[in-house]
Short mmCIF file of C-alpha atoms in Angstrom, two decimals:
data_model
loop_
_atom_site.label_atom_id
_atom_site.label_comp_id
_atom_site.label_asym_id
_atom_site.label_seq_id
_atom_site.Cartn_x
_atom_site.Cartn_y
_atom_site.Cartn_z
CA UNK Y 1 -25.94 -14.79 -27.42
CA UNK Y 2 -27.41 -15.00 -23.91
CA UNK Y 3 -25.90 -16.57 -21.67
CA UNK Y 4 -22.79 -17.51 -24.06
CA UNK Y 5 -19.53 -16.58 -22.35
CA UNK Y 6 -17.05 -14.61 -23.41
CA UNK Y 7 -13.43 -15.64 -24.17
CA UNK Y 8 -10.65 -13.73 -25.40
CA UNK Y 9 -6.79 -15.06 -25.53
CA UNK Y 10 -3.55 -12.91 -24.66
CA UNK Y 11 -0.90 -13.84 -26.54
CA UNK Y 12 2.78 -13.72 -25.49
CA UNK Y 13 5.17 -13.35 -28.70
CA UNK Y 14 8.17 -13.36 -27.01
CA UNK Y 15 11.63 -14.14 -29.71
CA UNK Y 16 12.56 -17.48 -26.88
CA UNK Y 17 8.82 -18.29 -25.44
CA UNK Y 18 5.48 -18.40 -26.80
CA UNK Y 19 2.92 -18.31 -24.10
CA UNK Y 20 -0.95 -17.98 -23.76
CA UNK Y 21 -3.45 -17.81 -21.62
CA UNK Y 22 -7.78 -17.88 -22.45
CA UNK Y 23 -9.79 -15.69 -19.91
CA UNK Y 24 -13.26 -16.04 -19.97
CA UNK Y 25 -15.88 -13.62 -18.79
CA UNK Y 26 -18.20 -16.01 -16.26
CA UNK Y 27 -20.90 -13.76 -15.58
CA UNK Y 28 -18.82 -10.52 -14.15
CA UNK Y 29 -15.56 -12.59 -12.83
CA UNK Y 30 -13.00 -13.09 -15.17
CA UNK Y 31 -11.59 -16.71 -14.93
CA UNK Y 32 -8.49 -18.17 -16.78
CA UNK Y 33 -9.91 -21.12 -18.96
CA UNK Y 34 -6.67 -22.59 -20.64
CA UNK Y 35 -2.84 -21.87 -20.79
CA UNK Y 36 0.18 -22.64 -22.55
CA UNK Y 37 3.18 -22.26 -22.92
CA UNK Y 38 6.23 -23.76 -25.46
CA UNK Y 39 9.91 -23.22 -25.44
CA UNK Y 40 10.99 -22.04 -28.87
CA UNK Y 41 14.68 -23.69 -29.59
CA UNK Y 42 17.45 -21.42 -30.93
CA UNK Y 43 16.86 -21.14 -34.83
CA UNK Y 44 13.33 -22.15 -33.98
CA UNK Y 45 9.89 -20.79 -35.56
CA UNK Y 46 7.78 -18.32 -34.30
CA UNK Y 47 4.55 -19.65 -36.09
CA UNK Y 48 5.45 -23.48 -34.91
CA UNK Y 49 5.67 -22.14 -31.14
CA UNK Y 50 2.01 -20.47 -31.72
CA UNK Y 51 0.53 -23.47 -33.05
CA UNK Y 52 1.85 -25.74 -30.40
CA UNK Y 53 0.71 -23.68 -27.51
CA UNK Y 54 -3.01 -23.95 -29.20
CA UNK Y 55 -3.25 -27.48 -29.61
CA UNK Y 56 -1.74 -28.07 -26.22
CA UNK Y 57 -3.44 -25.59 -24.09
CA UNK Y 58 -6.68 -26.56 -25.42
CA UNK Y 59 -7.84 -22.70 -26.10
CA UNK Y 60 -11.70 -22.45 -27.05
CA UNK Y 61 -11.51 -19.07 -28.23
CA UNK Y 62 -9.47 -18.09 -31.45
CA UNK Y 63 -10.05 -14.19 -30.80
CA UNK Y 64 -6.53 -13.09 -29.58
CA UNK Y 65 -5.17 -9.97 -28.28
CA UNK Y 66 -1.28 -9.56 -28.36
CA UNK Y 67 1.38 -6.89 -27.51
CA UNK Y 68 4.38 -5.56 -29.82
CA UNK Y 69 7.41 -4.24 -27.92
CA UNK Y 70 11.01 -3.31 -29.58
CA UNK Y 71 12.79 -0.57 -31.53
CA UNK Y 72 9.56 -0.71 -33.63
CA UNK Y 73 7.61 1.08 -30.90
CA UNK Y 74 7.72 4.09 -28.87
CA UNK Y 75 6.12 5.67 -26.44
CA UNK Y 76 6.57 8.82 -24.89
CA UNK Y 77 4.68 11.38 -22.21
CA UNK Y 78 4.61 15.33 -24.33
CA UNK Y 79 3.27 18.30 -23.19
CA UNK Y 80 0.62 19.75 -25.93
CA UNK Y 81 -1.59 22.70 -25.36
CA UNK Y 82 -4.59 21.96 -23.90
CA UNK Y 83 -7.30 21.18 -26.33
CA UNK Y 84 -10.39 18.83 -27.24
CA UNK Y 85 -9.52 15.23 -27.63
CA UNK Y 86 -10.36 15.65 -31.83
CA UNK Y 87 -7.91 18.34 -32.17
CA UNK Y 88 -5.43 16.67 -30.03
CA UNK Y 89 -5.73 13.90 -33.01
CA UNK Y 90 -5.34 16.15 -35.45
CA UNK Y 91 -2.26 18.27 -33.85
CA UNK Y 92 -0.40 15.55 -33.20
CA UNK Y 93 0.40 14.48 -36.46
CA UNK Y 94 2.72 18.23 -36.72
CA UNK Y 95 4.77 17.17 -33.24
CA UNK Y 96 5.25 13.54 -34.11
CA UNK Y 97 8.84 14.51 -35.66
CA UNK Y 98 10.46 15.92 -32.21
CA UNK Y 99 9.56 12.19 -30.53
CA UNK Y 100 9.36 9.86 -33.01
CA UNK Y 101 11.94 8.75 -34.87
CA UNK Y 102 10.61 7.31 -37.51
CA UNK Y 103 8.54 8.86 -40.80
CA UNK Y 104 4.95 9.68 -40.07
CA UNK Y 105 3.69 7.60 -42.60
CA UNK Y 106 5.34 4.34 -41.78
CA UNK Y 107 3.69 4.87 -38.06
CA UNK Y 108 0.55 3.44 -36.46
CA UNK Y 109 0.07 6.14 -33.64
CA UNK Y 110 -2.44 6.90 -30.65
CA UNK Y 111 -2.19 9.39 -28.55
CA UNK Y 112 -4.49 10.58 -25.05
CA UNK Y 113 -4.74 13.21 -23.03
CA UNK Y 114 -3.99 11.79 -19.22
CA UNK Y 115 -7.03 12.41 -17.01
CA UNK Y 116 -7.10 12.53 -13.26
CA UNK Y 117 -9.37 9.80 -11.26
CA UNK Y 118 -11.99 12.72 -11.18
CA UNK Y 119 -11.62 13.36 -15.06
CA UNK Y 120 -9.83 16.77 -14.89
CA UNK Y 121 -6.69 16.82 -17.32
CA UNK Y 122 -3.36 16.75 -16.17
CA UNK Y 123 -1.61 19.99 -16.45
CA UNK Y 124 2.15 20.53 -16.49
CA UNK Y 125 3.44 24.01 -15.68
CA UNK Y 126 2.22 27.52 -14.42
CA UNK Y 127 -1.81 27.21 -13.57
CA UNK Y 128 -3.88 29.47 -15.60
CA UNK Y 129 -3.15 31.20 -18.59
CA UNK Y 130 -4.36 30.35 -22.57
CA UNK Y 131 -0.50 28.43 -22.58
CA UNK Y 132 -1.54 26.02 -20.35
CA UNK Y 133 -0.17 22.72 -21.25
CA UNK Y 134 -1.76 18.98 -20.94
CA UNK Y 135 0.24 16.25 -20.55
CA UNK Y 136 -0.06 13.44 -23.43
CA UNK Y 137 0.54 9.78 -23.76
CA UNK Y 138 1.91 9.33 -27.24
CA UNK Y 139 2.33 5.42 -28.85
CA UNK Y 140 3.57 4.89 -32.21
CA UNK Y 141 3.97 1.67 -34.03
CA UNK Y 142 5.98 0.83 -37.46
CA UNK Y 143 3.19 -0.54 -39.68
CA UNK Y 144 5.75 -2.97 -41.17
CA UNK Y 145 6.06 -4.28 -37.55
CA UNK Y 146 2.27 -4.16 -36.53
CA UNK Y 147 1.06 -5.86 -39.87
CA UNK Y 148 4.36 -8.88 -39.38
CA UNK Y 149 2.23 -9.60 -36.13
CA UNK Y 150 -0.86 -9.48 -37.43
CA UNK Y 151 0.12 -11.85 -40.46
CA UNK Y 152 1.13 -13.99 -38.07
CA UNK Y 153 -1.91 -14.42 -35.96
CA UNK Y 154 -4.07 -14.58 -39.17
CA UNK Y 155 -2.06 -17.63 -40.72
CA UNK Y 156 -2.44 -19.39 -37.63
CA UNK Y 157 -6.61 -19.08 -38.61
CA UNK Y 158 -6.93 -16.82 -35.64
CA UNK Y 159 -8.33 -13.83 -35.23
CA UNK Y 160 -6.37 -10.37 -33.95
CA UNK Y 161 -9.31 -8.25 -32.25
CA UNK Y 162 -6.58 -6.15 -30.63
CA UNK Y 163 -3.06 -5.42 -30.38
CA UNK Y 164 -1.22 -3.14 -27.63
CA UNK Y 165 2.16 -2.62 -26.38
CA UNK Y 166 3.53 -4.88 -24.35
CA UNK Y 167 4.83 -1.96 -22.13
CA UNK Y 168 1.45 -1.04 -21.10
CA UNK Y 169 0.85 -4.63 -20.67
CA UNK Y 170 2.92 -4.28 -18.71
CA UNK Y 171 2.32 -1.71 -16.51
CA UNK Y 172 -1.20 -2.83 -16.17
CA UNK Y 173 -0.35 -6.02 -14.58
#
């Protein structure tokens, strides 16, 4: 494994492009590899797109990481009273009703506790106090929705080693 590089691919489902890019891990630099991109036509297949970009961007890496992004997905900033990162996880499941509108059991969710660059929590409201309240990053997912995109990274005999949302994605970039 020494001296193997690593190589991941983002994939870009979008419902009129399919796009993709390989970034490989050259000792610490990060260095795009391949790309592709294919125009899917109107009435066109998702799964057709994704196999075209692969056999014309040349990708050497089947381990892909894609985004999801639609009314299937929602994410919100809640206050929650401050607490460890396991209970936040645990208390999260009672508040998902108020910002989620869909049943907790049909949901894929996440949720973090924002930190400052020094790793203090960010606090909302009055200082001090036992009600002092964090502020929370919240994502939720409809499993039917996740699992569609999964399935369809699978049948194309790759392999999903993550999947965000495309917001974030977003942001990040």
């Amino acid at each position: 494994m020494l001296g193997r590089r690593k190589r991941v691919v983002g994939l870009d489902l979008g419902s009129s492009v399919v796009k993709a890019v390989e970034i490989t891990l050259d000792g610490h630099e990060p260095v795009i590899t391949a790309f592709g991109r294919v125009e899917i036509p109107p009435g066109g297949d998702v799964s057709q797109a994704v196999a075209q970009v692969f056999s014309q961007g040349k990708f050497k890496s089947k381990r892909v990481v894609a985004g999801v992004a639609g009314q299937s997905v929602v994410a919100r900033y809640i206050p929650m009273l401050k607490m460890s990162d396991e209970d936040l996880r645990q208390a999260i499941r009672f508040e998902t009703d108020k910002y989620v509108p869909f049943e907790a059991d049909d949901v894929v969710m996440d949720v973090q506790a924002l930190r400052k660059p020094d790793g203090s929590l960010v606090l909302e409201g009055e200082s001090g106090g036992d009600e002092q309240r964090m502020r929370v990053l919240l994502a939720a997912c409809r499993k039917q929705h996740l699992q569609e995109r999964i399935d369809l990274i699978v049948n194309q005999g790759l392999t999903p080693i993550g999947v965000g949302l495309d917001l974030f994605a977003l942001a990040n970039a």
